[in-house]
Tab-separated table of C-alpha atoms and ligand atoms in Angstrom:
chain	number	residue	atom	x	y	z
C	171	MET	CA	110.327	0.052	-21.029
C	172	THR	CA	112.365	2.585	-22.583
C	173	GLY	CA	113.526	6.202	-20.916
C	174	GLU	CA	114.652	6.956	-17.533
C	175	ALA	CA	112.439	6.344	-14.663
C	176	LEU	CA	111.317	8.828	-13.291
C	177	VAL	CA	108.695	7.084	-10.724
C	178	ARG	CA	109.696	3.735	-9.308
C	179	VAL	CA	107.611	1.688	-7.154
C	180	ASP	CA	109.418	-1.364	-5.667
C	181	GLY	CA	107.196	-4.070	-3.570
C	182	VAL	CA	104.928	-1.782	-2.000
C	183	HIS	CA	101.871	-2.717	0.221
C	184	LYS	CA	99.465	-0.858	1.378
C	185	HIS	CA	97.274	-2.220	4.370
C	186	PHE	CA	94.632	-0.476	5.881
C	187	PRO	CA	93.286	-1.110	9.296
C	188	VAL	CA	89.362	-1.678	9.257
C	189	PRO	CA	88.076	0.034	12.745
C	190	VAL	CA	85.879	-2.752	15.105
C	191	SER	CA	84.876	-2.464	18.141
C	192	PHE	CA	87.976	-2.549	20.871
C	193	LEU	CA	86.696	-5.330	22.419
C	194	SER	CA	87.243	-7.445	19.240
C	195	ARG	CA	90.016	-9.995	19.258
C	196	GLU	CA	89.989	-9.567	15.668
C	197	LYS	CA	92.104	-7.087	13.849
C	198	PRO	CA	90.740	-7.176	10.330
C	199	VAL	CA	93.112	-5.179	7.430
C	200	VAL	CA	92.004	-4.405	3.906
C	201	HIS	CA	94.836	-5.620	1.599
C	202	ALA	CA	94.995	-2.225	-0.829
C	203	LEU	CA	98.418	-2.952	-2.184
C	204	ASN	CA	99.981	-6.287	-2.270
C	205	GLY	CA	103.774	-5.864	-3.165
C	206	VAL	CA	103.242	-3.295	-6.363
C	207	SER	CA	106.508	-2.395	-8.500
C	208	LEU	CA	106.775	-0.693	-11.348
C	209	GLU	CA	108.785	1.576	-13.407
C	210	ILE	CA	107.136	5.111	-14.840
C	211	ALA	CA	109.544	6.647	-17.333
C	212	ARG	CA	110.017	10.144	-17.811
C	213	GLY	CA	107.454	11.087	-20.931
C	214	GLU	CA	105.093	8.559	-20.371
C	215	ALA	CA	101.035	8.580	-20.288
C	216	PHE	CA	101.372	5.340	-18.147
C	217	CYS	CA	97.833	3.961	-17.257
C	218	VAL	CA	96.791	1.919	-14.593
C	219	VAL	CA	93.311	0.402	-15.008
C	220	GLY	CA	91.275	-2.300	-13.138
C	221	GLU	CA	87.974	-3.067	-11.118
C	222	SER	CA	87.136	-0.499	-8.348
C	223	GLY	CA	88.892	-1.488	-5.091
C	224	CYS	CA	92.029	-3.176	-7.088
C	225	GLY	CA	94.262	-0.196	-5.587
C	226	LYS	CA	94.952	1.690	-8.453
C	227	THR	CA	93.552	4.806	-6.765
C	228	THR	CA	95.761	3.775	-3.219
C	229	LEU	CA	98.901	3.166	-5.629
C	230	GLY	CA	98.471	6.683	-6.928
C	231	ARG	CA	97.821	8.645	-3.413
C	232	ALA	CA	100.839	6.739	-2.230
C	233	ILE	CA	103.137	7.865	-5.578
C	234	MET	CA	102.162	11.562	-4.401
C	235	GLY	CA	103.095	11.075	-0.665
C	236	LEU	CA	99.412	10.907	0.423
C	237	ILE	CA	99.521	8.327	2.066
C	238	GLY	CA	102.461	5.929	2.952
C	239	PRO	CA	102.993	2.557	2.158
C	240	THR	CA	102.951	-0.236	5.023
C	241	ARG	CA	105.912	-1.878	3.193
C	242	GLY	CA	108.265	-1.370	0.326
C	243	SER	CA	109.919	2.256	-1.005
C	244	ILE	CA	108.742	5.035	-4.091
C	245	SER	CA	111.529	7.053	-5.398
C	246	TYR	CA	110.804	10.176	-7.477
C	247	ASP	CA	113.747	11.255	-9.815
C	248	ASP	CA	116.288	8.613	-7.983
C	249	THR	CA	115.304	10.023	-4.153
C	250	ARG	CA	113.279	8.062	-2.040
C	251	ILE	CA	109.879	10.112	-1.026
C	252	ASP	CA	107.996	7.517	0.989
C	253	ALA	CA	109.498	8.241	3.866
C	254	LEU	CA	110.476	11.859	3.784
C	255	PRO	CA	110.110	14.832	6.313
C	256	GLU	CA	107.166	17.268	4.995
C	257	ASP	CA	109.716	19.896	4.796
C	258	LYS	CA	111.856	18.083	2.005
C	259	MET	CA	109.068	16.555	0.610
C	260	LEU	CA	107.725	20.275	-0.482
C	261	ALA	CA	110.133	20.364	-3.199
C	262	PHE	CA	108.591	17.142	-4.693
C	263	ARG	CA	105.357	18.429	-4.336
C	264	ARG	CA	105.847	21.012	-6.274
C	265	ARG	CA	106.965	18.742	-9.253
C	266	MET	CA	104.218	16.319	-8.677
C	267	GLN	CA	100.724	17.503	-9.276
C	268	MET	CA	97.300	15.938	-9.019
C	269	VAL	CA	93.743	16.158	-11.138
C	270	PHE	CA	90.935	14.361	-9.106
C	271	GLN	CA	87.845	12.708	-10.433
C	272	ASN	CA	85.476	14.894	-9.502
C	273	PRO	CA	85.975	18.303	-10.721
C	274	TYR	CA	82.516	19.751	-8.297
C	275	ALA	CA	84.247	18.610	-5.026
C	276	SER	CA	87.968	19.529	-5.845
C	277	LEU	CA	87.495	23.364	-6.265
C	278	ASN	CA	86.891	25.689	-3.193
C	279	PRO	CA	82.926	26.941	-4.084
C	280	ARG	CA	84.204	30.401	-1.840
C	281	MET	CA	86.894	31.140	-4.185
C	282	THR	CA	87.299	32.544	-7.543
C	283	VAL	CA	88.536	30.700	-10.614
C	284	ARG	CA	91.767	33.666	-10.637
C	285	ARG	CA	91.979	33.067	-6.349
C	286	THR	CA	91.914	28.956	-7.526
C	287	LEU	CA	94.696	29.348	-9.707
C	288	GLU	CA	96.820	31.919	-7.958
C	289	GLU	CA	96.873	29.473	-4.579
C	290	PRO	CA	99.442	27.256	-5.387
C	291	LEU	CA	101.812	29.917	-7.172
C	292	ARG	CA	101.324	31.901	-4.078
C	293	PHE	CA	102.092	28.579	-1.788
C	294	HIS	CA	105.406	27.510	-3.992
C	295	ARG	CA	106.837	30.662	-5.599
C	296	PRO	CA	106.886	32.829	-2.537
C	297	ASP	CA	109.293	34.957	-4.578
C	298	MET	CA	106.975	35.970	-7.313
C	299	THR	CA	105.795	39.709	-7.698
C	300	ASP	CA	101.851	40.045	-7.537
C	301	GLY	CA	102.526	41.374	-11.353
C	302	GLU	CA	104.641	37.978	-12.122
C	303	VAL	CA	101.751	36.260	-10.690
C	304	ARG	CA	99.075	37.673	-12.439
C	305	ASP	CA	100.712	37.230	-15.982
C	306	HIS	CA	101.838	33.336	-15.230
C	307	VAL	CA	98.095	32.889	-14.252
C	308	GLU	CA	96.828	34.197	-17.710
C	309	SER	CA	99.566	32.631	-19.357
C	310	VAL	CA	98.412	29.298	-18.528
C	311	MET	CA	94.944	30.481	-18.379
C	312	ARG	CA	95.367	30.637	-22.042
C	313	SER	CA	97.455	27.796	-22.629
C	314	VAL	CA	94.512	25.483	-21.661
C	315	GLY	CA	91.444	27.645	-23.830
C	316	MET	CA	90.042	29.214	-20.700
C	317	ASP	CA	88.570	32.859	-21.373
C	318	LEU	CA	90.441	35.424	-18.782
C	319	ALA	CA	86.902	36.602	-18.511
C	320	TRP	CA	86.641	33.245	-16.576
C	321	GLY	CA	88.964	34.370	-13.661
C	322	SER	CA	86.323	36.848	-11.518
C	323	ARG	CA	83.479	33.943	-11.729
C	324	TYR	CA	82.912	30.710	-8.942
C	325	PRO	CA	83.008	27.236	-9.566
C	326	HIS	CA	79.466	26.756	-9.553
C	327	GLU	CA	79.032	28.935	-12.624
C	328	PHE	CA	81.079	26.360	-14.996
C	329	SER	CA	80.070	23.110	-16.440
C	330	GLY	CA	81.838	19.989	-15.291
C	331	GLY	CA	83.953	19.861	-18.378
C	332	GLN	CA	84.932	23.194	-17.767
C	333	ARG	CA	85.348	22.789	-13.985
C	334	GLN	CA	88.085	20.149	-15.375
C	335	ARG	CA	89.919	22.373	-17.644
C	336	ILE	CA	90.322	24.715	-14.370
C	337	SER	CA	91.445	21.772	-12.113
C	338	ILE	CA	94.096	21.147	-14.988
C	339	ALA	CA	94.483	24.633	-15.188
C	340	ARG	CA	95.638	24.605	-11.782
C	341	ALA	CA	97.235	21.850	-11.855
C	342	LEU	CA	99.722	23.285	-14.209
C	343	MET	CA	99.828	26.477	-13.081
C	344	VAL	CA	103.507	25.467	-11.061
C	345	ASP	CA	105.231	23.908	-13.998
C	346	PRO	CA	105.350	20.315	-12.820
C	347	GLU	CA	106.790	17.583	-14.510
C	348	PHE	CA	105.014	14.758	-13.280
C	349	ILE	CA	100.817	14.377	-12.486
C	350	VAL	CA	98.691	12.057	-11.636
C	351	ALA	CA	95.026	11.941	-12.961
C	352	ASP	CA	92.964	9.809	-11.072
C	353	GLU	CA	89.467	9.173	-12.944
C	354	PRO	CA	89.667	12.681	-14.349
C	355	VAL	CA	87.036	12.055	-17.039
C	356	SER	CA	84.342	9.549	-15.441
C	357	ALA	CA	82.605	12.023	-13.630
C	358	LEU	CA	81.609	13.752	-16.933
C	359	ASP	CA	79.587	13.771	-19.763
C	360	VAL	CA	80.560	11.012	-22.155
C	361	SER	CA	80.348	14.350	-25.021
C	362	VAL	CA	82.772	16.420	-23.261
C	363	GLN	CA	85.561	13.665	-21.953
C	364	ALA	CA	86.940	13.717	-25.101
C	365	GLN	CA	87.695	17.220	-24.818
C	366	VAL	CA	89.262	16.698	-21.587
C	367	LEU	CA	91.130	14.046	-22.867
C	368	ASN	CA	92.438	15.867	-25.772
C	369	LEU	CA	93.781	18.988	-23.946
C	370	LEU	CA	95.264	16.324	-21.253
C	371	MET	CA	97.210	14.894	-24.187
C	372	THR	CA	98.026	18.439	-25.729
C	373	VAL	CA	99.865	19.751	-22.557
C	374	ARG	CA	101.486	16.805	-21.616
C	375	LYS	CA	103.135	17.434	-25.164
C	376	GLU	CA	103.560	20.838	-25.110
C	377	ARG	CA	105.036	20.762	-21.500
C	378	GLY	CA	106.845	17.297	-21.759
C	379	LEU	CA	104.936	15.943	-19.386
C	380	THR	CA	104.623	12.429	-17.498
C	381	TYR	CA	101.246	11.125	-16.499
C	382	LEU	CA	100.206	8.246	-14.131
C	383	PHE	CA	96.451	8.129	-15.487
C	384	ILE	CA	94.175	5.963	-12.996
C	385	THR	CA	91.245	4.989	-14.964
C	386	HIS	CA	88.600	1.918	-15.019
C	387	ASP	CA	87.318	2.809	-19.156
C	388	LEU	CA	89.504	0.508	-21.504
C	389	SER	CA	88.750	2.685	-24.293
C	390	VAL	CA	90.635	5.742	-22.486
C	391	VAL	CA	93.718	3.714	-22.334
C	392	GLU	CA	93.669	2.397	-25.928
C	393	HIS	CA	93.813	6.076	-26.922
C	394	PHE	CA	95.524	7.796	-24.095
C	395	GLY	CA	98.372	5.098	-22.577
C	396	THR	CA	101.327	4.615	-24.136
C	397	GLN	CA	101.793	2.205	-21.301
C	398	VAL	CA	99.211	0.101	-19.244
C	399	ALA	CA	99.711	-1.764	-16.246
C	400	VAL	CA	96.514	-3.867	-14.937
C	401	MET	CA	95.688	-4.257	-11.207
C	402	TYR	CA	93.739	-6.891	-9.886
C	403	LEU	CA	92.852	-7.032	-5.820
C	404	GLY	CA	96.484	-4.698	-4.892
C	405	VAL	CA	98.375	-6.737	-7.581
C	406	VAL	CA	100.090	-5.562	-11.176
C	407	CYS	CA	99.194	-8.723	-13.344
C	408	GLU	CA	100.869	-7.613	-16.478
C	409	ILE	CA	102.641	-4.218	-17.759
C	410	ALA	CA	103.068	-3.790	-21.447
C	411	PRO	CA	102.967	-0.763	-24.176
C	412	THR	CA	99.805	-0.385	-24.848
C	413	ALA	CA	99.666	-1.584	-28.431
C	414	ASP	CA	101.152	-4.201	-27.240
C	415	LEU	CA	98.799	-5.158	-24.841
C	416	PHE	CA	95.678	-4.976	-26.835
C	417	ALA	CA	97.022	-6.842	-29.889
C	418	ALA	CA	98.019	-9.781	-27.959
C	419	PRO	CA	97.366	-9.874	-23.677
C	420	ARG	CA	99.472	-12.508	-21.942
C	421	HIS	CA	97.744	-12.376	-18.355
C	422	PRO	CA	94.832	-14.394	-18.042
C	423	TYR	CA	92.603	-11.454	-16.541
C	424	THR	CA	93.609	-9.388	-19.465
C	425	ARG	CA	92.481	-12.009	-21.373
C	426	LEU	CA	89.585	-12.349	-20.218
C	427	LEU	CA	88.881	-8.325	-19.865
C	428	LEU	CA	89.940	-7.839	-23.303
C	429	SER	CA	88.240	-10.594	-25.301
C	430	ALA	CA	84.396	-9.059	-23.979
C	431	ILE	CA	85.893	-5.863	-25.655
C	432	PRO	CA	84.397	-6.103	-29.421
C	433	LYS	CA	81.081	-6.742	-27.727
C	434	LEU	CA	80.806	-3.367	-25.627
C	435	ASP	CA	80.278	-0.059	-26.674
C	436	ARG	CA	81.685	1.691	-23.670
C	437	LYS	CA	84.951	-0.334	-22.698
C	438	THR	CA	84.617	-0.232	-19.040
C	439	PHE	CA	85.756	-2.725	-16.180
C	440	GLU	CA	81.988	-2.536	-14.520
C	441	ALA	CA	80.625	-3.615	-18.191
C	442	VAL	CA	82.871	-6.828	-18.354
C	443	ARG	CA	81.846	-10.066	-16.341
C	444	ILE	CA	84.422	-12.166	-15.348
C	445	PRO	CA	83.253	-15.884	-13.767
C	446	GLY	CA	83.325	-15.818	-10.278
C	447	GLU	CA	82.996	-13.189	-7.361
C	448	LEU	CA	85.937	-10.612	-6.757
C	449	PRO	CA	87.408	-12.053	-3.539
C	450	SER	CA	87.657	-9.600	-0.235
C	451	PRO	CA	90.809	-7.194	0.257
C	452	LEU	CA	90.083	-8.304	3.795
C	453	ASP	CA	91.332	-12.121	3.023
C	454	PRO	CA	93.093	-12.038	-0.569
C	455	PRO	CA	93.668	-15.921	-1.892
C	456	PRO	CA	97.089	-17.277	-1.420
C	457	GLY	CA	98.832	-18.325	-4.217
C	458	CYS	CA	98.127	-16.185	-7.838
C	459	VAL	CA	95.063	-13.631	-6.351
C	460	PHE	CA	93.203	-14.513	-9.372
C	461	HIS	CA	92.775	-18.371	-8.781
C	462	THR	CA	89.795	-18.562	-7.900
C	463	ARG	CA	88.533	-17.094	-11.450
C	464	CYS	CA	91.071	-18.355	-13.478
C	465	PRO	CA	90.354	-21.010	-16.464
C	466	HIS	CA	93.839	-22.037	-16.382
C	467	ALA	CA	94.590	-22.162	-12.461
C	468	THR	CA	96.954	-25.277	-11.226
C	469	ASP	CA	98.211	-26.550	-7.829
C	470	LEU	CA	100.971	-24.021	-7.839
C	471	CYS	CA	99.031	-21.208	-8.594
C	472	ARG	CA	97.132	-22.017	-5.685
C	473	ARG	CA	100.122	-22.080	-3.597
C	474	GLU	CA	102.523	-20.235	-4.912
C	475	ARG	CA	102.649	-16.499	-6.105
C	476	PRO	CA	103.858	-15.714	-9.573
C	477	GLU	CA	106.412	-12.532	-9.363
C	478	LEU	CA	106.160	-10.150	-12.667
C	479	ARG	CA	108.636	-11.150	-15.238
C	480	SER	CA	109.776	-10.629	-18.466
C	481	LEU	CA	108.082	-11.877	-20.978
C	482	ALA	CA	107.572	-10.957	-24.820
C	483	GLY	CA	108.373	-7.530	-24.144
C	484	ARG	CA	106.447	-6.957	-21.297
C	485	SER	CA	105.907	-7.353	-17.985
C	486	VAL	CA	103.612	-10.496	-16.826
C	487	ALA	CA	102.958	-11.841	-13.575
C	488	CYS	CA	101.262	-15.646	-14.288
C	489	HIS	CA	103.234	-19.030	-13.404
C	490	HIS	CA	101.965	-20.372	-16.758
C	491	ALA	CA	102.013	-17.420	-19.399
C	492	GLU	CA	104.193	-19.446	-22.239
C	493	GLU	CA	101.739	-22.250	-22.126
C	494	ILE	CA	98.457	-20.150	-22.411
C	495	GLY	CA	100.612	-18.217	-24.795
C	496	ALA	CA	98.906	-14.926	-26.724
C	497	GLY	CA	95.666	-13.587	-28.182
A	138	LIG	FE1	95.809	-18.174	-13.413
A	138	LIG	FE2	97.729	-19.662	-12.149
A	138	LIG	FE3	98.564	-17.634	-14.035
A	138	LIG	FE4	97.142	-17.120	-11.538
A	138	LIG	S1	99.365	-17.800	-11.978
A	138	LIG	S2	96.574	-16.368	-13.545
A	138	LIG	S3	95.753	-18.641	-11.603
A	138	LIG	S4	97.182	-19.747	-14.875
């Protein structure tokens, strides 16, 4: 990876206890993240891809400090943030913002657009005067292509694409440097997805932003990402520059996903058929988590978990990546 790391995730596990009767002896646990390590360099559009349930949303929420890891550490700009008290976390919350999947649910229906946009400024910048807040809101609205007349209207008066534009403006309001975007276009019509993606790409360039972009859509990754991490059952299988990953995937899971692409109109994980069943995150397989579906699995794979290691300009978690080869 090139550039200075802005975000470092080191050996992060996240387990969620499943509610059961208090009489039950079993205490089932969902293993949402199982030892995730990665670095996001400044300026990257770092995509995390995987099927639903692979842990990508949990990873984004853990990086944002919305949930604490069960084990491992998360650092932001060389400061460990996974166990910071709320008052110390506040300064980081301004630098890190989030855009959610559902622009219908993430905007308060009782607030005008102007109030929605003012709110984060009033919270994080109490030093600003009313005039400064108004000027800043209007300048951000213009920069994302919003008509100033939108300010007096309510969220229900807008289409999904317009609402996501408002959500992006709200995230930009406090001049963040890092944005976690969790499936920001998957709830939108295909016809407006490109507009929202283009807006995200433009603001990244103009403001020098770093993104963690969570998606299940491989076509979004291909056009948007600079680096990509492929996740499966709470584990990172492969991290590579996007062009390298698409040209020559090295992990068997990535290879199976990408081999299906030419046959697909929409390159989504839901459309890809991988043989076998996805194991339950309540009881992930020992050794390599992909061994129950991998055509190359050996006894070693069933026994020992492969660590992420460097190979051919990327990181791969597979015992047999060299023998399997590229392409
Ligand atoms: Fe397949 Fe083994 Fe590699 Fe896992 S470690 S992906 S089971 S070859």
